[in-house]
XYZ file of C-alpha atoms in Angstrom:
314
model
C 102.951 96.768 151.236
C 103.470 97.959 147.655
C 103.216 95.551 144.891
C 106.266 94.652 142.751
C 104.033 93.187 139.904
C 104.192 94.835 136.443
C 100.746 96.339 135.678
C 99.258 95.983 132.220
C 96.410 98.493 131.221
C 94.476 98.649 128.187
C 96.379 98.752 124.999
C 96.274 101.844 122.868
C 94.220 101.248 119.866
C 94.814 103.507 117.334
C 112.385 90.522 105.055
C 115.918 88.759 103.149
C 118.978 87.026 104.684
C 121.368 84.897 102.667
C 121.877 81.210 103.403
C 123.790 80.056 105.291
C 122.909 81.724 108.644
C 125.724 83.674 110.076
C 126.129 82.635 113.616
C 128.632 83.970 116.102
C 129.122 84.478 119.875
C 128.358 87.626 121.347
C 130.950 89.140 123.262
C 131.145 88.768 127.050
C 130.620 92.578 127.515
C 127.535 92.362 125.400
C 125.916 89.695 127.467
C 126.617 91.437 130.775
C 124.016 93.538 132.194
C 125.272 97.313 132.421
C 126.285 98.119 135.702
C 124.461 101.284 135.685
C 121.359 102.076 133.560
C 122.337 104.434 130.731
C 120.913 107.138 128.727
C 117.675 107.983 126.534
C 114.902 105.647 127.019
C 116.188 103.973 130.257
C 116.351 107.334 131.829
C 112.866 108.129 130.673
C 111.505 104.889 131.719
C 112.993 105.338 135.344
C 111.400 108.765 135.420
C 107.933 107.793 134.025
C 107.798 104.325 135.448
C 106.331 103.330 132.050
C 107.703 101.027 129.184
C 105.795 101.533 125.936
C 105.780 98.332 123.867
C 104.773 98.384 120.201
C 103.249 95.213 118.760
C 101.424 93.572 115.670
C 97.766 92.944 116.496
C 97.497 90.105 114.045
C 100.973 88.398 114.120
C 100.059 85.144 115.670
C 101.855 83.610 117.578
C 104.186 86.473 117.989
C 101.873 89.308 119.173
C 98.136 89.558 118.751
C 94.888 90.813 120.220
C 92.299 88.415 121.777
C 88.652 88.978 121.290
C 87.703 91.464 124.159
C 91.229 91.109 125.496
C 92.644 94.088 127.574
C 96.230 93.330 126.503
C 98.075 91.393 123.630
C 99.436 88.007 124.003
C 102.137 86.046 122.169
C 105.631 84.759 122.115
C 107.344 88.025 121.615
C 105.174 89.695 124.127
C 106.068 87.063 126.777
C 109.721 87.666 126.093
C 109.322 91.312 126.451
C 107.422 90.884 129.840
C 110.540 89.060 131.140
C 112.836 91.885 129.914
C 110.588 94.379 131.522
C 110.801 92.592 134.921
C 114.641 92.603 134.785
C 114.359 96.302 133.862
C 112.308 97.041 136.784
C 114.861 95.497 138.951
C 117.839 97.178 137.235
C 116.282 100.621 137.552
C 115.106 99.838 141.058
C 111.500 100.711 140.431
C 108.773 99.530 142.652
C 106.284 99.432 139.796
C 106.889 99.425 135.861
C 103.657 99.807 133.925
C 103.576 98.275 130.505
C 101.584 100.410 127.839
C 100.955 98.655 124.727
C 100.685 100.389 121.230
C 99.371 98.483 118.257
C 101.397 99.280 114.934
C 101.079 97.897 111.492
C 103.815 96.818 109.205
C 104.500 100.523 108.050
C 103.854 102.289 111.335
C 106.336 100.349 113.422
C 109.465 102.078 111.895
C 108.372 105.609 112.626
C 106.835 104.640 115.975
C 110.271 103.429 117.072
C 112.282 106.395 115.344
C 109.903 109.078 116.768
C 109.882 107.537 120.253
C 106.142 106.540 120.284
C 107.371 103.113 121.430
C 110.372 102.043 123.470
C 110.528 98.585 122.260
C 108.861 96.610 119.381
C 107.959 93.246 120.259
C 106.403 91.204 117.287
C 107.828 89.512 114.151
C 110.060 92.279 112.418
C 112.930 90.882 110.322
C 116.460 92.241 111.173
C 118.131 93.334 107.957
C 120.895 95.910 106.819
C 118.440 98.223 105.211
C 116.521 98.789 108.347
C 119.613 99.297 110.316
C 121.326 101.506 108.038
C 118.494 103.495 106.168
C 115.849 103.497 108.801
C 117.923 103.819 111.947
C 116.596 100.779 113.534
C 118.489 98.481 115.974
C 117.746 94.797 116.825
C 118.610 92.330 119.426
C 119.466 88.627 119.278
C 116.651 86.888 117.172
C 113.831 85.122 118.902
C 112.882 83.220 115.768
C 114.324 82.332 112.501
C 111.734 82.106 109.833
C 111.792 81.515 106.107
C 109.747 82.997 103.311
C 107.365 80.551 101.674
C 103.787 80.626 100.098
C 100.413 79.956 101.341
C 97.819 78.792 98.656
C 94.524 77.020 98.459
C 95.037 73.305 97.937
C 93.206 73.159 94.573
C 95.317 76.026 93.217
C 98.029 73.623 91.721
C 100.640 75.903 92.974
C 103.795 73.866 94.608
C 106.645 76.154 93.898
C 107.600 79.640 92.913
C 108.018 78.639 89.317
C 104.238 77.975 89.322
C 103.283 81.626 89.905
C 103.615 82.567 86.186
C 100.642 84.856 85.460
C 99.266 84.453 89.090
C 98.217 86.938 91.605
C 100.741 87.128 94.325
C 99.790 89.130 97.480
C 102.127 90.345 100.242
C 101.907 92.716 103.251
C 102.927 96.200 102.768
C 106.324 97.319 104.202
C 107.749 93.762 104.616
C 110.727 92.192 102.824
C 108.387 89.930 100.781
C 107.467 92.492 97.992
C 110.989 93.215 96.900
C 111.976 89.560 96.994
C 109.052 88.249 94.798
C 109.644 91.138 92.428
C 113.357 89.994 91.949
C 112.024 86.315 91.584
C 109.396 87.369 89.040
C 112.138 89.168 86.929
C 114.667 86.326 87.107
C 112.248 83.638 86.128
C 110.124 85.773 83.705
C 106.880 85.016 85.668
C 104.797 87.991 84.680
C 102.738 87.701 87.921
C 100.516 90.521 89.323
C 101.822 91.706 92.630
C 99.076 92.792 95.161
C 99.778 94.326 98.616
C 97.464 94.549 101.727
C 97.611 96.612 104.815
C 97.884 93.696 107.341
C 98.540 89.980 107.384
C 94.854 89.125 107.980
C 93.836 90.907 104.904
C 96.390 88.924 102.820
C 95.123 85.693 104.112
C 91.552 86.756 103.504
C 92.405 87.507 99.845
C 93.572 83.920 99.209
C 90.659 82.474 101.212
C 88.239 84.471 98.963
C 90.226 83.596 95.723
C 91.071 87.377 95.309
C 94.738 86.149 95.160
C 96.346 82.978 94.316
C 99.352 83.030 96.724
C 100.412 84.860 99.963
C 104.045 85.320 100.427
C 105.216 85.676 103.837
C 107.197 84.407 106.760
C 106.326 80.583 106.967
C 105.302 80.642 110.629
C 102.616 83.361 110.048
C 101.283 81.179 107.212
C 101.152 78.165 109.364
C 99.160 80.101 111.926
C 96.682 81.331 109.574
C 96.209 77.786 108.233
C 95.717 76.495 111.729
C 93.137 79.050 112.581
C 91.047 78.841 109.481
C 87.647 77.212 109.572
C 88.916 74.553 107.227
C 92.669 74.140 107.595
C 92.630 71.272 105.230
C 91.724 73.801 102.260
C 95.095 75.523 102.541
C 98.824 74.539 102.159
C 102.150 76.193 102.878
C 104.263 75.288 99.765
C 107.501 75.870 98.058
C 111.253 75.945 99.073
C 112.472 78.768 101.359
C 112.957 81.856 99.333
C 114.761 83.622 102.034
C 115.801 83.467 105.781
C 114.338 85.864 108.011
C 115.948 86.417 111.566
C 113.021 88.024 113.581
C 114.074 90.259 116.445
C 112.999 92.871 118.945
C 113.298 96.142 117.521
C 114.351 99.550 119.110
C 115.979 102.922 117.979
C 119.700 102.843 116.860
C 120.120 106.215 118.633
C 119.639 104.461 122.033
C 122.769 102.121 122.680
C 122.170 101.861 126.265
C 118.677 100.398 125.875
C 120.013 97.898 123.223
C 122.881 96.868 125.631
C 120.296 96.107 128.237
C 118.069 94.103 125.886
C 120.809 92.221 124.455
C 122.100 91.327 127.828
C 118.696 90.048 128.903
C 117.934 88.143 125.837
C 121.248 86.455 126.332
C 120.360 85.489 129.837
C 116.827 84.306 128.794
C 118.533 82.151 126.044
C 121.208 80.607 128.279
C 118.718 80.004 131.044
C 116.387 77.914 128.702
C 113.409 80.453 129.035
C 113.180 81.085 125.403
C 113.029 77.340 124.655
C 110.226 77.086 127.153
C 108.370 79.853 125.548
C 108.810 78.485 122.120
C 107.261 75.140 123.182
C 104.314 77.063 124.707
C 103.576 79.124 121.636
C 104.525 76.908 118.760
C 104.011 73.449 120.011
C 101.172 73.633 122.369
C 97.419 74.928 122.051
C 97.321 78.686 122.072
C 94.459 81.122 122.597
C 91.736 81.946 121.498
C 90.658 78.745 119.693
C 93.287 76.483 121.416
C 94.838 75.638 117.886
C 98.292 74.014 117.926
C 100.581 75.207 115.193
C 102.642 72.079 115.494
C 105.865 73.871 114.425
C 108.992 72.099 115.975
C 112.113 74.199 116.322
C 114.036 74.267 113.051
C 117.823 73.756 112.848
C 118.368 77.274 112.156
C 116.680 78.323 115.341
C 118.446 75.656 117.323
C 121.727 76.821 116.175
C 121.023 80.372 116.851
C 120.272 79.476 120.366
C 123.663 77.742 120.779
C 125.485 80.866 119.390
C 123.408 83.936 120.147
C 124.148 86.870 118.281
C 122.581 90.006 116.922
C 125.075 90.218 114.024
C 122.696 88.680 111.448
C 120.577 89.912 108.549
C 121.884 91.129 105.105
């Protein structure tokens, strides 16, 4: 008897939003599964029996590689696995193979635009520039993050005003760089802006005192602090500098795929699956070191689950 399980082979190797959060209900049509799988990627997935998932290799707890692991793990990865299971049923496939492709902060956009991946499952911010200029489409947010700073506790940095003359590092291709440039100009900070290729490099720069502060989504900062050999040496500080709705990303040219993913995200939210996955990845021990991030769901995230919508982002 053929198996109905999704097989997961070896992966391929190779942010701002104004306060308050804009919430609204998705239309009934948008939260209803399409009667017939549509065009573009869905037809291709049906023909090939394969769904290509883009992911970030170091975006704990959203998507990341384990030492020696054969496939990535994480909160966004688990959401996408459930979407894939629903897709397999909708397309009436006996098997749907998941193929993973690691992408960094810059590679993710051309990878989606050029069809190298069908769905990016990580920690990407949904904003107007990415929708309008880069041709990206986003589903209902799976997390609401805020931009803050990670510093060493002995740095005497507690707020953005303390960054005058300091070295601030951000990850290339993220929303943090233009944000801190604007803040620096407004406040006359005259700081030095550094950029790194990936999140781990940015954290390492602060750890080795090559940078004074790492500006990024707060949840990633908490995850790096929790996994550090001496978490007590680091602090996540400052008020929220922006609000970042993190969403699954796909091509804007493929409305049928977006309609399907939106519908399934709505079902997972209404059925409580997203809340369960949140508890698993943000409030419980996670691999590989069984560190617990201890990040309860913030009020913005709770509200977004009450009123799920993809109409977010500046």
